[in-house]
Coordinates of N, CA and C in Angstrom, one line a residue:
P1 N -100.1 68.0 120.7 CA -98.8 68.8 120.6 C -99.1 70.2 120.3
P2 N -98.2 71.1 120.6 CA -98.5 72.5 120.3 C -98.3 72.7 118.8
P3 N -98.9 73.8 118.3 CA -98.8 74.0 116.8 C -97.4 74.4 116.5
P4 N -97.0 74.2 115.2 CA -95.6 74.6 114.8 C -95.5 76.1 114.8
P5 N -94.2 76.6 114.9 CA -94.0 78.0 114.9 C -94.4 78.6 113.6
P6 N -94.8 79.9 113.6 CA -95.2 80.5 112.3 C -94.0 80.6 111.3
P7 N -94.3 80.5 110.0 CA -93.1 80.7 109.1 C -92.6 82.1 109.1
L8 N -91.4 82.3 108.8 CA -90.7 83.6 108.7 C -90.8 84.0 107.2
F9 N -91.3 85.2 107.0 CA -91.3 85.7 105.6 C -90.6 87.1 105.6
Q10 N -89.6 87.3 104.7 CA -88.9 88.5 104.6 C -89.1 89.1 103.2
A11 N -89.7 90.3 103.1 CA -89.8 90.9 101.8 C -88.7 91.9 101.6
V12 N -88.1 91.8 100.4 CA -87.0 92.7 100.1 C -87.4 93.4 98.8
D13 N -87.1 94.7 98.8 CA -87.4 95.5 97.6 C -87.0 94.9 96.3
G14 N -87.9 94.8 95.3 CA -87.5 94.3 94.0 C -87.6 92.8 93.9
I15 N -87.6 92.1 95.0 CA -87.6 90.6 95.0 C -89.0 90.1 94.8
L16 N -90.0 90.7 95.4 CA -91.3 90.2 95.4 C -91.8 90.1 93.9
D17 N -91.5 91.2 93.1 CA -91.9 91.1 91.7 C -91.3 90.0 91.0
F18 N -90.0 89.7 91.3 CA -89.3 88.6 90.6 C -89.9 87.3 91.0
H19 N -90.1 87.2 92.3 CA -90.7 85.9 92.8 C -92.1 85.7 92.2
C20 N -92.9 86.7 92.0 CA -94.2 86.6 91.4 C -94.0 86.1 89.9
S21 N -93.0 86.6 89.2 CA -92.8 86.2 87.8 C -92.4 84.7 87.8
L22 N -91.8 84.2 88.8 CA -91.5 82.8 88.9 C -92.7 81.9 89.2
V23 N -93.5 82.3 90.1 CA -94.6 81.4 90.6 C -96.0 81.8 90.1
G24 N -96.1 82.8 89.4 CA -97.5 83.2 88.9 C -97.9 84.5 89.6
S25 N -98.7 85.3 89.0 CA -99.0 86.6 89.5 C -100.3 86.7 90.3
E26 N -101.2 85.7 90.3 CA -102.5 85.8 91.0 C -102.3 86.4 92.4
M27 N -101.8 85.6 93.2 CA -101.4 86.0 94.6 C -100.0 85.3 94.7
C28 N -99.0 86.0 94.4 CA -97.7 85.4 94.2 C -97.1 84.6 95.3
I29 N -97.6 84.7 96.5 CA -97.1 83.9 97.6 C -98.0 82.7 97.7
R30 N -98.1 81.9 96.6 CA -98.9 80.7 96.6 C -98.1 79.4 96.9
D31 N -96.8 79.6 96.9 CA -96.0 78.4 97.3 C -96.4 77.9 98.6
R32 N -96.4 76.6 98.8 CA -96.8 76.1 100.1 C -95.7 76.4 101.1
L33 N -96.0 77.1 102.1 CA -94.9 77.4 103.1 C -94.3 76.1 103.7
G34 N -93.0 76.1 103.8 CA -92.3 75.0 104.3 C -92.0 73.9 103.3
E35 N -92.3 74.2 102.0 CA -92.0 73.3 100.9 C -91.1 74.0 99.9
A36 N -89.8 73.6 99.8 CA -88.9 74.1 98.8 C -89.3 73.8 97.4
R37 N -88.9 74.7 96.5 CA -89.3 74.5 95.1 C -88.1 74.4 94.2
I38 N -88.1 73.4 93.3 CA -87.0 73.3 92.3 C -87.5 74.3 91.2
R39 N -86.7 75.3 91.0 CA -87.1 76.3 90.0 C -86.5 76.0 88.6
R40 N -85.5 75.1 88.6 CA -84.9 74.7 87.4 C -84.3 73.3 87.7
A41 N -84.8 72.3 87.0 CA -84.3 70.9 87.2 C -82.9 70.7 86.6
G42 N -82.1 69.9 87.2 CA -80.8 69.6 86.7 C -80.2 68.3 87.2
R43 N -79.1 67.9 86.6 CA -78.6 66.6 86.9 C -77.2 66.6 87.6
H44 N -76.4 67.7 87.4 CA -75.0 67.7 87.8 C -74.7 68.4 89.1
V45 N -75.4 69.4 89.4 CA -75.1 70.2 90.6 C -76.4 70.9 91.1
T46 N -76.5 71.0 92.4 CA -77.6 71.7 93.0 C -77.2 73.1 93.4
I47 N -77.8 74.1 93.0 CA -77.6 75.5 93.5 C -78.8 75.9 94.3
V48 N -78.5 76.2 95.6 CA -79.5 76.6 96.5 C -79.4 78.1 96.7
A49 N -80.5 78.8 96.4 CA -80.5 80.3 96.5 C -81.9 80.8 96.7
W50 N -81.9 82.0 97.2 CA -83.2 82.7 97.6 C -83.0 84.2 97.3
H51 N -84.1 84.9 97.3 CA -84.1 86.3 97.1 C -83.4 86.6 95.7
D52 N -82.6 87.7 95.7 CA -82.0 88.1 94.4 C -81.0 87.0 94.0
M53 N -80.4 86.3 94.9 CA -79.5 85.2 94.5 C -80.2 84.1 93.7
L54 N -81.5 84.0 93.9 CA -82.2 83.0 93.0 C -82.2 83.5 91.6
R55 N -82.5 84.7 91.4 CA -82.5 85.3 90.0 C -81.1 85.1 89.4
R56 N -80.1 85.5 90.1 CA -78.8 85.4 89.6 C -78.4 83.9 89.3
S57 N -78.8 83.0 90.2 CA -78.5 81.6 90.1 C -79.2 81.0 88.8
L58 N -80.4 81.4 88.6 CA -81.1 80.9 87.4 C -80.4 81.4 86.1
A59 N -79.9 82.6 86.1 CA -79.1 83.2 85.0 C -77.8 82.4 84.8
A60 N -77.2 82.1 86.0 CA -75.9 81.3 85.9 C -76.2 79.9 85.4
A61 N -77.3 79.3 85.8 CA -77.6 78.0 85.3 C -77.7 78.0 83.8
D62 N -78.3 79.0 83.2 CA -78.4 79.1 81.8 C -77.1 79.1 81.1
L63 N -76.2 79.9 81.7 CA -74.8 80.0 81.2 C -74.0 78.7 81.3
L64 N -74.2 78.1 82.5 CA -73.6 76.8 82.7 C -74.0 75.7 81.7
A65 N -75.3 75.8 81.3 CA -75.8 74.8 80.4 C -75.0 74.8 79.1
T66 N -74.5 76.0 78.7 CA -73.7 76.1 77.4 C -72.4 75.3 77.6
D67 N -71.9 75.1 78.8 CA -70.7 74.3 79.1 C -71.0 72.9 79.3
G68 N -72.3 72.5 79.2 CA -72.7 71.1 79.5 C -72.9 70.8 80.9
I69 N -73.0 71.8 81.8 CA -73.2 71.6 83.2 C -74.7 71.8 83.4
D70 N -75.4 70.8 83.8 CA -76.9 70.9 84.0 C -77.2 71.2 85.5
A71 N -77.4 72.4 85.8 CA -77.6 72.8 87.2 C -79.0 72.9 87.6
E72 N -79.3 72.2 88.8 CA -80.6 72.3 89.4 C -80.6 73.5 90.3
V73 N -81.6 74.4 90.3 CA -81.7 75.5 91.1 C -82.9 75.3 92.1
L74 N -82.6 75.4 93.4 CA -83.6 75.1 94.4 C -83.8 76.3 95.2
D75 N -85.0 76.7 95.4 CA -85.5 77.8 96.2 C -86.1 77.3 97.5
P76 N -85.4 77.6 98.7 CA -86.0 77.0 99.9 C -87.4 77.5 100.3
V77 N -87.8 78.7 99.7 CA -89.1 79.3 99.9 C -89.2 79.8 101.3
T78 N -89.1 79.0 102.3 CA -89.1 79.4 103.7 C -87.9 78.9 104.5
V79 N -87.5 79.6 105.5 CA -86.4 79.2 106.3 C -86.8 78.6 107.6
S80 N -88.0 78.8 108.0 CA -88.6 78.2 109.2 C -90.0 78.0 109.0
P81 N -90.4 76.8 108.6 CA -89.6 75.6 108.6 C -88.8 75.5 107.3
L82 N -87.7 74.8 107.4 CA -86.8 74.6 106.3 C -87.1 73.2 105.8
D83 N -87.3 73.1 104.5 CA -87.7 71.8 103.8 C -86.4 71.0 103.6
T84 N -85.9 70.3 104.6 CA -84.7 69.6 104.5 C -84.8 68.3 103.5
D85 N -86.0 67.8 103.5 CA -86.3 66.6 102.6 C -86.0 66.9 101.2
T86 N -86.5 68.1 100.7 CA -86.3 68.4 99.3 C -84.8 68.8 99.0
L87 N -84.2 69.5 100.0 CA -82.7 69.8 99.9 C -81.9 68.5 99.7
V88 N -82.1 67.6 100.6 CA -81.4 66.3 100.6 C -81.7 65.5 99.4
A89 N -82.9 65.5 98.9 CA -83.3 64.7 97.7 C -82.6 65.3 96.5
S90 N -82.5 66.6 96.4 CA -81.8 67.3 95.3 C -80.4 66.9 95.3
V91 N -79.7 67.1 96.4 CA -78.3 66.8 96.5 C -78.0 65.3 96.3
S92 N -78.9 64.5 96.7 CA -78.7 63.0 96.5 C -78.7 62.7 95.0
R93 N -79.5 63.5 94.2 CA -79.6 63.3 92.7 C -78.4 63.8 92.0
T94 N -77.9 65.0 92.4 CA -76.8 65.7 91.7 C -75.4 65.3 92.2
G95 N -75.2 65.1 93.5 CA -73.9 64.8 94.1 C -73.1 66.0 94.3
A96 N -73.6 67.2 94.1 CA -72.8 68.4 94.3 C -73.7 69.5 94.7
C97 N -73.2 70.5 95.4 CA -74.0 71.6 95.9 C -73.3 72.9 96.1
V98 N -73.9 74.0 95.6 CA -73.4 75.3 95.9 C -74.5 76.1 96.5
V99 N -74.3 76.7 97.7 CA -75.3 77.5 98.4 C -74.9 78.9 98.2
V100 N -75.8 79.7 97.6 CA -75.5 81.1 97.3 C -76.4 82.0 98.1
E101 N -75.8 83.0 98.8 CA -76.5 83.9 99.6 C -76.0 85.3 99.5
E102 N -76.9 86.3 99.8 CA -76.5 87.7 99.8 C -76.3 88.1 101.2
A103 N -75.3 87.4 101.9 CA -75.0 87.7 103.3 C -73.6 87.1 103.5
P104 N -73.0 87.5 104.7 CA -71.7 86.9 105.0 C -71.8 85.4 105.0
V105 N -70.7 84.8 104.5 CA -70.6 83.4 104.4 C -70.8 82.7 105.8
S106 N -70.2 83.2 106.8 CA -70.2 82.6 108.1 C -71.4 83.0 108.9
G107 N -72.0 82.0 109.6 CA -73.1 82.3 110.6 C -74.4 82.6 110.0
G108 N -74.7 82.4 108.8 CA -76.0 82.8 108.2 C -76.8 81.5 107.8
L109 N -77.8 81.8 107.0 CA -78.7 80.7 106.5 C -77.9 79.8 105.6
G110 N -77.0 80.3 104.8 CA -76.2 79.4 104.0 C -75.4 78.4 104.8
A111 N -74.8 78.9 105.9 CA -74.1 78.0 106.8 C -75.0 77.0 107.4
E112 N -76.2 77.3 107.8 CA -77.1 76.4 108.3 C -77.5 75.3 107.3
I113 N -77.8 75.8 106.1 CA -78.2 74.8 105.0 C -77.0 73.9 104.7
G114 N -75.8 74.5 104.7 CA -74.6 73.6 104.6 C -74.4 72.6 105.7
A115 N -74.7 73.0 106.9 CA -74.6 72.1 108.0 C -75.7 71.0 107.9
V116 N -76.9 71.3 107.6 CA -77.9 70.3 107.4 C -77.5 69.3 106.3
L117 N -77.0 69.8 105.2 CA -76.6 68.9 104.1 C -75.4 68.0 104.5
M118 N -74.5 68.6 105.3 CA -73.4 67.7 105.7 C -73.9 66.6 106.7
E119 N -74.9 67.0 107.5 CA -75.4 66.0 108.4 C -76.3 64.9 107.7
Q120 N -77.1 65.4 106.7 CA -78.1 64.5 106.2 C -77.8 64.0 104.8
A121 N -76.8 64.6 104.1 CA -76.6 64.2 102.7 C -75.1 64.0 102.4
F122 N -74.3 63.9 103.4 CA -72.9 63.8 103.2 C -72.5 62.6 102.3
G123 N -73.2 61.5 102.5 CA -72.9 60.3 101.7 C -73.2 60.4 100.2
W124 N -74.0 61.3 99.9 CA -74.3 61.6 98.4 C -73.5 62.6 97.8
L125 N -72.7 63.4 98.6 CA -71.9 64.4 98.0 C -70.6 63.8 97.4
D126 N -70.4 64.0 96.1 CA -69.2 63.6 95.4 C -68.1 64.6 95.5
R127 N -68.4 65.8 95.9 CA -67.5 66.9 95.9 C -67.8 67.8 97.2
P128 N -66.8 68.6 97.6 CA -67.1 69.4 98.8 C -68.2 70.4 98.6
L129 N -69.0 70.6 99.6 CA -70.1 71.6 99.5 C -69.5 73.0 99.4
V130 N -70.0 73.9 98.6 CA -69.4 75.2 98.4 C -70.4 76.2 98.9
R131 N -70.0 77.2 99.7 CA -70.8 78.3 100.2 C -70.3 79.6 99.5
L132 N -71.2 80.3 98.9 CA -70.8 81.5 98.2 C -71.7 82.7 98.7
G133 N -71.0 83.7 99.2 CA -71.7 84.8 99.8 C -70.7 86.0 99.9
I134 N -71.1 86.9 100.7 CA -70.3 88.1 101.0 C -69.1 87.6 101.8
P135 N -67.9 88.1 101.5 CA -66.7 87.7 102.4 C -66.9 88.1 103.8
D136 N -66.3 87.4 104.7 CA -66.3 87.8 106.1 C -65.5 89.0 106.4
S137 N -66.0 90.1 106.1 CA -65.3 91.4 106.2 C -66.3 92.5 106.5
P138 N -65.8 93.6 107.0 CA -66.8 94.8 107.1 C -67.4 95.1 105.8
I139 N -68.7 95.4 105.8 CA -69.4 95.8 104.6 C -69.4 97.3 104.5
P140 N -68.9 97.8 103.3 CA -68.8 99.3 103.2 C -70.2 99.9 103.2
M141 N -70.2 101.2 103.6 CA -71.4 102.0 103.6 C -71.8 102.4 102.2
A142 N -70.8 102.6 101.3 CA -71.1 103.0 99.9 C -71.8 101.9 99.2
E143 N -73.0 102.2 98.7 CA -73.8 101.1 98.0 C -73.0 100.4 96.9
H144 N -72.3 101.1 96.1 CA -71.6 100.5 95.0 C -70.5 99.6 95.5
L145 N -69.9 99.9 96.6 CA -68.8 99.1 97.1 C -69.5 97.8 97.8
A146 N -70.6 98.0 98.5 CA -71.3 96.9 99.1 C -71.7 95.9 98.1
Q147 N -72.3 96.4 97.0 CA -72.8 95.5 95.9 C -71.7 94.8 95.2
A148 N -70.5 95.3 95.2 CA -69.4 94.6 94.6 C -69.0 93.4 95.4
L149 N -69.4 93.3 96.7 CA -69.1 92.1 97.5 C -70.1 91.0 97.3
V150 N -71.3 91.3 96.8 CA -72.4 90.4 96.6 C -72.1 89.5 95.4
P151 N -72.3 88.2 95.5 CA -72.0 87.3 94.4 C -72.8 87.7 93.1
S152 N -72.1 87.7 92.0 CA -72.6 88.1 90.7 C -72.9 86.8 90.0
V153 N -73.6 86.9 88.8 CA -73.8 85.7 88.0 C -72.5 85.1 87.6
D154 N -71.5 85.9 87.3 CA -70.2 85.4 86.9 C -69.5 84.7 88.1
D155 N -69.7 85.2 89.3 CA -69.2 84.5 90.5 C -69.8 83.1 90.7
I156 N -71.1 83.1 90.5 CA -71.8 81.8 90.6 C -71.3 80.8 89.6
V157 N -71.2 81.3 88.3 CA -70.7 80.4 87.2 C -69.3 79.9 87.6
S158 N -68.4 80.8 88.0 CA -67.1 80.4 88.3 C -67.0 79.4 89.5
A159 N -67.8 79.6 90.5 CA -67.8 78.7 91.6 C -68.3 77.3 91.2
V160 N -69.3 77.2 90.4 CA -69.8 75.9 89.9 C -68.8 75.3 89.0
R161 N -68.3 76.1 88.0 CA -67.3 75.5 87.1 C -66.1 74.9 87.9
S162 N -65.6 75.7 88.9 CA -64.5 75.2 89.7 C -64.8 73.9 90.4
L163 N -66.0 73.9 91.0 CA -66.5 72.7 91.8 C -66.5 71.5 90.8
M164 N -67.0 71.7 89.6 CA -67.2 70.6 88.7 C -66.0 70.3 87.9
G165 N -64.9 71.0 88.1 CA -63.6 70.7 87.4 C -63.6 71.3 86.0
H166 N -64.4 72.3 85.7 CA -64.3 73.0 84.4 C -63.6 74.3 84.6
R167 N -63.1 74.9 83.6 CA -62.4 76.2 83.7 C -63.1 77.3 83.0

């Protein structure tokens, strides 16, 4: 058979240093390509996030813990190949999922992850899958306005609390 397609890697300013702090600094891209990583184990809800949303989701998980919500934070690491086995296994343990991305909600990687989970993990979901991202609207040119659309730590906490029935 032909070899698999090469993995896609996207470097974003400021993200590589954060990623290195999570996985070690030797050669920070030591994660096995095609294998998702659980960056924080949890029992009640899976938060799937990457790039800066991973950092924000980890901070949100710490805040959620004070409410008694034990959030698992999963980093897909690569999008092609996408590690669906780890995604499905995590959702099957927690029964709930929030996909967080720094992109429009429709038509992106978050939508694809949501579709994969609905196809392969629907039976394990106790609640509707939630996608959190930039609203489907024009993105302003002014940086401060554009950043206001990106999910914040508080937005992630609110989405998870709402999904889990907390206020």
